[in-house]
Short mmCIF file of C-alpha atoms and ligand atoms in Angstrom, two decimals:
data_model
loop_
_atom_site.label_atom_id
_atom_site.label_comp_id
_atom_site.label_asym_id
_atom_site.label_seq_id
_atom_site.Cartn_x
_atom_site.Cartn_y
_atom_site.Cartn_z
CA UNK B 1 -0.50 0.32 -0.15
CA UNK B 2 1.93 3.32 -1.43
CA UNK B 3 1.08 7.06 -0.39
CA UNK B 4 -1.04 7.39 -3.52
CA UNK B 5 -1.65 4.71 -4.84
CA UNK B 6 -3.97 2.28 -2.98
CA UNK B 7 -4.21 -1.66 -3.50
CA UNK B 8 -7.30 -4.28 -2.91
CA UNK B 9 -7.69 -7.17 -3.63
CA UNK B 10 -11.67 -7.57 -4.03
CA UNK B 11 -14.20 -10.24 -5.26
CA UNK B 12 -11.86 -13.28 -5.80
CA UNK B 13 -9.41 -12.82 -8.51
CA UNK B 14 -9.72 -8.97 -8.93
CA UNK B 15 -7.05 -6.97 -7.88
CA UNK B 16 -8.08 -2.95 -7.58
CA UNK B 17 -5.01 0.05 -8.11
CA UNK B 18 -6.68 3.09 -7.13
CA UNK B 19 -4.83 6.45 -7.29
CA UNK B 20 -5.10 8.92 -3.92
CA UNK B 21 -3.71 11.92 -4.34
CA UNK B 22 -7.25 14.26 -4.92
CA UNK B 23 -5.16 17.58 -3.52
CA UNK B 24 -3.59 17.62 -6.99
CA UNK B 25 -6.01 15.53 -9.04
CA UNK B 26 -3.89 12.31 -9.05
CA UNK B 27 -0.83 13.80 -11.31
CA UNK B 28 1.58 11.51 -11.47
CA UNK B 29 4.89 12.64 -10.13
CA UNK B 30 7.57 10.23 -9.75
CA UNK B 31 6.24 8.57 -6.15
CA UNK B 32 2.58 7.29 -7.78
CA UNK B 33 4.31 6.35 -10.65
CA UNK B 34 6.92 4.08 -8.54
CA UNK B 35 4.30 2.93 -6.57
CA UNK B 36 1.71 2.53 -9.52
CA UNK B 37 4.50 0.34 -11.54
CA UNK B 38 4.92 -1.53 -7.95
CA UNK B 39 1.87 -2.45 -7.05
CA UNK B 40 0.97 -4.04 -10.87
CA UNK B 41 4.50 -6.25 -10.25
CA UNK B 42 2.62 -7.27 -7.07
CA UNK B 43 -0.46 -8.64 -8.84
CA UNK B 44 1.59 -9.81 -11.82
CA UNK B 45 3.01 -11.99 -9.74
CA UNK B 46 0.10 -12.77 -7.68
CA UNK B 47 -1.54 -15.93 -8.84
CA UNK B 48 -4.74 -15.19 -7.03
CA UNK B 49 -5.08 -12.33 -9.18
CA UNK B 50 -6.78 -12.83 -12.96
CA UNK B 51 -7.72 -9.02 -14.08
CA UNK B 52 -6.77 -5.63 -12.35
CA UNK B 53 -9.17 -2.58 -12.38
CA UNK B 54 -7.47 0.39 -12.68
CA UNK B 55 -9.46 3.47 -11.38
CA UNK B 56 -8.83 6.55 -9.75
CA UNK B 57 -11.13 8.70 -6.94
CA UNK B 58 -14.50 9.70 -7.36
CA UNK B 59 -13.98 13.50 -9.08
CA UNK B 60 -10.84 12.50 -11.89
CA UNK B 61 -8.99 9.44 -13.08
CA UNK B 62 -5.37 11.66 -13.04
CA UNK B 63 -4.42 14.91 -14.66
CA UNK B 64 -1.56 14.04 -16.73
CA UNK B 65 2.12 13.67 -14.85
CA UNK B 66 2.78 16.14 -12.46
CA UNK B 67 3.77 19.80 -14.59
CA UNK B 68 4.96 21.12 -11.22
CA UNK B 69 7.71 18.94 -10.76
CA UNK B 70 8.88 18.95 -14.34
CA UNK B 71 8.40 22.74 -15.01
CA UNK B 72 11.83 23.72 -14.50
CA UNK B 73 13.00 20.45 -16.36
CA UNK B 74 15.81 20.53 -18.84
CA UNK B 75 15.77 18.26 -21.98
CA UNK B 76 18.46 15.78 -20.25
CA UNK B 77 16.73 15.82 -16.70
CA UNK B 78 13.61 14.61 -18.51
CA UNK B 79 15.43 12.04 -20.81
CA UNK B 80 16.79 10.68 -17.09
CA UNK B 81 13.62 10.69 -14.83
CA UNK B 82 13.16 7.15 -15.43
CA UNK B 83 9.94 7.50 -16.03
CA UNK B 84 9.66 5.36 -18.83
CA UNK B 85 10.42 1.94 -16.89
CA UNK B 86 7.63 2.89 -14.60
CA UNK B 87 5.32 2.80 -17.65
CA UNK B 88 7.16 -0.51 -19.51
CA UNK B 89 5.35 -2.25 -16.15
CA UNK B 90 2.54 -1.75 -16.80
CA UNK B 91 3.12 -1.28 -20.89
CA UNK B 92 4.13 -5.59 -20.45
CA UNK B 93 1.74 -6.34 -17.96
CA UNK B 94 0.16 -9.41 -19.52
CA UNK B 95 -3.56 -10.04 -17.59
CA UNK B 96 -5.85 -7.92 -18.60
CA UNK B 97 -6.71 -4.61 -16.92
CA UNK B 98 -9.94 -3.05 -16.83
CA UNK B 99 -9.81 1.11 -16.23
CA UNK B 100 -12.97 3.09 -14.59
CA UNK B 101 -12.64 6.09 -15.42
CA UNK B 102 -14.51 8.85 -13.54
CA UNK B 103 -13.71 12.63 -14.39
CA UNK B 104 -10.67 13.96 -16.07
CA UNK B 105 -7.88 11.60 -17.74
CA UNK B 106 -5.95 14.19 -19.25
CA UNK B 107 -2.02 14.10 -20.20
CA UNK B 108 -0.73 11.12 -19.24
CA UNK B 109 -3.84 10.04 -17.52
CA UNK B 110 -5.42 9.18 -20.78
CA UNK B 111 -1.97 7.73 -21.61
CA UNK B 112 -2.85 5.19 -18.50
CA UNK B 113 -6.24 5.00 -19.92
CA UNK B 114 -5.58 3.89 -22.99
CA UNK B 115 -3.09 1.27 -21.62
CA UNK B 116 -6.20 -0.28 -19.99
CA UNK B 117 -7.83 -3.18 -22.21
CA UNK B 118 -11.65 -2.78 -21.09
CA UNK B 119 -11.89 1.39 -20.32
CA UNK B 120 -15.52 1.75 -18.32
CA UNK B 121 -16.42 5.57 -18.22
CA UNK B 122 -18.46 7.53 -15.91
CA UNK B 123 -20.87 9.67 -18.09
CA UNK B 124 -19.11 12.52 -16.47
CA UNK B 125 -15.96 11.37 -17.49
CA UNK B 126 -13.17 13.71 -19.54
CA UNK B 127 -10.26 12.50 -21.81
CA UNK B 128 -8.02 14.61 -23.42
CA UNK B 129 -3.79 15.18 -24.38
CA UNK B 130 -3.11 18.73 -23.42
CA UNK B 131 -0.04 18.60 -23.60
CA UNK B 132 0.37 21.30 -26.44
CA UNK B 133 -1.09 23.53 -24.25
CA UNK B 134 1.81 23.31 -21.66
CA UNK B 135 4.40 23.44 -24.62
CA UNK B 136 5.02 19.60 -25.01
CA UNK B 137 3.86 16.44 -27.10
CA UNK B 138 2.30 13.08 -25.21
CA UNK B 139 5.34 11.27 -23.44
CA UNK B 140 3.99 8.04 -23.04
CA UNK B 141 2.00 7.02 -26.37
CA UNK B 142 -0.51 9.73 -26.91
CA UNK B 143 0.53 9.77 -30.19
CA UNK B 144 0.72 6.39 -31.70
CA UNK B 145 -1.58 4.55 -29.14
CA UNK B 146 -4.65 7.31 -29.50
CA UNK B 147 -4.50 7.30 -33.30
CA UNK B 148 -4.78 3.73 -33.26
CA UNK B 149 -8.34 3.58 -31.08
CA UNK B 150 -9.77 6.65 -33.08
CA UNK B 151 -7.87 7.08 -36.13
CA UNK B 152 -5.70 9.62 -37.68
CA UNK B 153 -9.09 13.01 -37.67
CA UNK B 154 -10.09 12.18 -34.05
CA UNK B 155 -6.87 11.76 -32.74
CA UNK B 156 -5.01 14.71 -34.54
CA UNK B 157 -8.12 16.96 -32.98
CA UNK B 158 -7.37 15.83 -29.89
CA UNK B 159 -3.94 16.69 -29.84
CA UNK B 160 -3.73 19.37 -31.98
CA UNK B 161 -6.09 21.72 -30.42
CA UNK B 162 -5.66 19.95 -26.44
CA UNK B 163 -9.64 19.69 -26.15
CA UNK B 164 -11.41 17.29 -23.68
CA UNK B 165 -13.72 15.18 -25.48
CA UNK B 166 -16.90 13.89 -23.35
CA UNK B 167 -17.54 10.57 -21.93
CA UNK B 168 -20.21 9.92 -24.60
CA UNK B 169 -17.71 11.41 -27.51
CA UNK B 170 -14.92 9.49 -26.64
CA UNK B 171 -17.44 6.33 -26.92
CA UNK B 172 -19.03 7.32 -30.02
CA UNK B 173 -14.93 7.35 -31.34
CA UNK B 174 -13.72 3.96 -29.45
CA UNK B 175 -12.34 5.50 -26.88
CA UNK B 176 -14.15 3.79 -24.28
CA UNK B 177 -15.73 0.41 -24.21
CA UNK B 178 -19.04 1.60 -21.89
CA UNK B 179 -20.36 4.32 -20.75
CA UNK B 180 -21.70 4.05 -17.48
CA UNK B 181 -23.41 6.53 -14.69
CA UNK B 182 -20.94 8.09 -13.06
CA UNK B 183 -21.86 6.04 -9.46
CA UNK B 184 -21.79 2.88 -11.31
CA UNK B 185 -18.18 3.31 -13.27
CA UNK B 186 -15.78 1.46 -10.85
CA UNK B 187 -19.11 -0.96 -9.43
CA UNK B 188 -19.21 -2.16 -13.68
CA UNK B 189 -15.49 -1.93 -13.91
CA UNK B 190 -15.22 -4.72 -11.26
CA UNK B 191 -18.15 -7.17 -12.69
CA UNK B 192 -16.65 -6.68 -16.05
CA UNK B 193 -13.27 -8.05 -13.99
CA UNK B 194 -14.40 -10.84 -11.96
CA UNK B 195 -16.28 -12.14 -14.50
CA UNK B 196 -12.23 -12.47 -16.57
CA UNK B 197 -11.14 -13.62 -13.06
CA UNK B 198 -14.06 -16.48 -13.27
CA UNK B 199 -12.34 -17.71 -17.26
CA UNK B 200 -8.93 -19.39 -18.09
CA UNK B 201 -6.11 -17.13 -17.47
CA UNK B 202 -3.59 -18.60 -20.13
CA UNK B 203 -6.96 -17.44 -22.80
CA UNK B 204 -7.65 -14.18 -21.16
CA UNK B 205 -3.71 -14.06 -21.45
CA UNK B 206 -3.44 -15.03 -24.77
CA UNK B 207 -6.24 -13.20 -26.39
CA UNK B 208 -4.57 -9.62 -24.50
CA UNK B 209 -1.11 -10.34 -26.24
CA UNK B 210 -2.41 -11.84 -29.85
CA UNK B 211 -4.48 -8.72 -30.28
CA UNK B 212 -1.65 -6.42 -28.86
CA UNK B 213 1.11 -7.51 -31.00
CA UNK B 214 -1.65 -8.19 -33.87
CA UNK B 215 -2.50 -4.53 -34.54
CA UNK B 216 1.86 -3.77 -35.14
CA UNK B 217 1.96 -6.84 -37.82
CA UNK B 218 0.90 -7.88 -41.28
CA UNK B 219 -2.33 -9.44 -41.11
CA UNK B 220 -0.94 -13.16 -41.79
CA UNK B 221 1.77 -13.18 -39.37
CA UNK B 222 -1.05 -11.84 -36.95
CA UNK B 223 -3.27 -14.92 -37.96
CA UNK B 224 0.11 -17.22 -37.81
CA UNK B 225 0.57 -15.89 -34.02
CA UNK B 226 -2.80 -16.59 -33.47
CA UNK B 227 -3.16 -20.23 -34.92
CA UNK B 228 -0.15 -21.70 -33.27
CA UNK B 229 -1.56 -20.17 -29.91
CA UNK B 230 -4.97 -21.88 -30.68
CA UNK B 231 -3.54 -25.27 -31.24
CA UNK B 232 -1.71 -24.42 -28.17
CA UNK B 233 -4.44 -23.85 -25.57
CA UNK B 234 -5.17 -27.31 -26.03
CA UNK B 235 -2.47 -28.21 -24.24
CA UNK B 236 -4.06 -26.80 -20.91
CA UNK B 237 -5.74 -28.22 -18.42
CA UNK B 238 -8.69 -26.11 -18.78
CA UNK B 239 -9.44 -26.43 -22.10
CA UNK B 240 -10.55 -29.97 -20.85
CA UNK B 241 -12.33 -28.71 -17.98
CA UNK B 242 -14.30 -26.09 -20.35
CA UNK B 243 -15.16 -28.50 -22.72
CA UNK B 244 -15.73 -31.29 -20.58
CA UNK B 245 -18.16 -28.61 -18.50
CA UNK B 246 -20.14 -27.26 -21.42
CA UNK B 247 -20.80 -30.91 -22.34
CA UNK B 248 -21.57 -31.89 -18.94
CA UNK B 249 -24.15 -29.03 -18.64
CA UNK B 250 -21.96 -27.97 -15.34
CA UNK B 251 -19.73 -24.38 -14.40
CA UNK B 252 -16.04 -25.23 -15.21
CA UNK B 253 -13.91 -24.44 -12.35
CA UNK B 254 -10.73 -22.85 -14.89
CA UNK B 255 -7.11 -23.56 -12.31
CA UNK B 256 -4.76 -21.11 -15.39
CA UNK B 257 -2.90 -24.86 -15.80
N1 DAK U 301 0.30 18.54 -12.02
C1 DAK U 301 0.34 19.17 -11.21
N2 DAK U 301 -0.44 19.78 -10.44
C2 DAK U 301 -1.89 19.42 -10.83
C3 DAK U 301 -2.09 18.45 -12.13
C4 DAK U 301 -0.75 18.05 -13.06
N3 DAK U 301 -1.13 17.47 -14.12
N4 DAK U 301 -3.26 19.11 -12.35
C5 DAK U 301 -3.47 19.67 -11.58
N5 DAK U 301 -3.08 19.87 -10.80
C6 DAK U 301 -2.92 20.53 -9.43
C7 DAK U 301 -3.36 22.00 -9.48
O1 DAK U 301 -2.66 22.98 -9.60
C8 DAK U 301 -3.87 22.76 -8.41
O2 DAK U 301 -2.67 23.06 -7.64
P1 DAK U 301 -3.11 24.21 -6.23
O3 DAK U 301 -3.46 25.61 -6.87
O4 DAK U 301 -4.36 23.33 -5.09
O5 DAK U 301 -1.72 23.67 -5.65
C9 DAK U 301 -4.85 20.72 -7.85
O6 DAK U 301 -4.16 20.11 -8.06
C10 DAK U 301 -6.15 21.26 -8.46
O7 DAK U 301 -6.42 21.60 -9.83
P2 DAK U 301 -7.04 22.74 -10.41
O8 DAK U 301 -7.77 23.66 -8.89
O9 DAK U 301 -6.74 22.66 -11.73
O10 DAK U 301 -8.57 21.43 -10.33
P3 DAK U 301 -9.42 21.66 -11.19
O11 DAK U 301 -11.18 20.90 -10.75
O12 DAK U 301 -10.35 23.47 -11.62
O13 DAK U 301 -9.41 21.37 -12.68
C11 DAK U 301 -7.40 20.09 -14.20
C12 DAK U 301 -8.70 20.29 -13.05
C13 DAK U 301 -7.43 18.31 -14.14
C14 DAK U 301 -9.19 20.19 -15.27
C15 DAK U 301 -6.83 21.02 -14.03
O14 DAK U 301 -6.15 20.86 -12.77
C16 DAK U 301 -5.98 20.58 -14.87
O15 DAK U 301 -6.13 21.22 -16.26
N6 DAK U 301 -4.39 20.03 -15.05
C17 DAK U 301 -3.29 20.00 -15.86
C18 DAK U 301 -3.77 19.09 -17.25
C19 DAK U 301 -2.61 18.92 -17.65
O16 DAK U 301 -2.50 20.13 -18.15
N7 DAK U 301 -2.31 17.53 -17.81
C20 DAK U 301 -1.34 17.25 -19.17
C21 DAK U 301 0.49 17.32 -17.78
S1 DAK U 301 1.58 16.86 -19.46
C22 DAK U 301 6.69 10.82 -19.65
C23 DAK U 301 5.27 9.86 -19.75
C24 DAK U 301 4.09 10.94 -19.96
C25 DAK U 301 4.04 12.61 -19.36
C26 DAK U 301 5.51 12.58 -19.10
C27 DAK U 301 6.47 12.44 -19.44
N8 DAK U 301 7.75 10.06 -19.47
C28 DAK U 301 7.77 8.54 -20.20
C29 DAK U 301 8.70 10.48 -19.20
C30 DAK U 301 2.96 12.84 -19.29
C31 DAK U 301 2.67 14.48 -19.51
C32 DAK U 301 1.85 15.29 -19.16
O17 DAK U 301 0.57 14.28 -18.37
#
């Protein structure tokens, strides 16, 4: 449990990571980034955790990197922050991540949400990449992931103007998976995560890997990888359990083997 990032085990198989720095709108300073990476490392190593929910506080997901901490930094300072390492931990996290977004998801906050595999937004959520307004550009994948998620023209508008978009607009452009009432975002994210946690974790991990790696591959290469992985599922106990449970008309009990 960190100073600004809280972790807890929720329903069976679900780990919850929450920012708790509302006085600074959950801005991602070095401590927050370090604690965030540690939380993901902890849940990544814990076999009891099959899916992670990432959430902010009631009114804000995260307002991005800490502007006060980097206002006077030089390019060399920024190159040596080690900030990249924390992002890598989340980027490489093999288990599914569901983000619950209430309020602002700006800059690094929006980029963090885009590291999730499923995004549940409260209807009052706002997503934006306002870096240009403070004289910089996105530094954690905003120019790349946003474009892949919503296409060139919506991405360019958000990136070049810095204007945020509403949850409804984000949903229409494919930036979120689902929009719910504000007070339901976390509950819905936990519900989705617990459903995933009851499913076979090897299959979940492979689906995540294939989807993420497939985005950057020629279709034929992605299909070959999918085919090979599909076949390997038949070496798992969970495949036998899933198919036998279907035939025997009972609930499967997936062990992750
Ligand atoms: N950093 C530092 N402090 C922040 C902050 C931020 N990003 N956002 C808010 N705060 C602080 C405010 O300064 C204020 O502090 P006090 O005045 O009380 O001391 C307090 O939080 C409350 O803020 P507001 O009074 O502004 O609160 P409102 O509710 O009125 O407005 C807001 C909320 C989120 C709309 C607004 O605070 C805002 O626009 N914040 C800035 C959003 C922003 O520009 N974000 C982009 C930051 S640049 C990297 C990877 C990624 C990045 C960098 C490096 N590497 C891999 C190296 C990412 C860069 C960014 O995200």
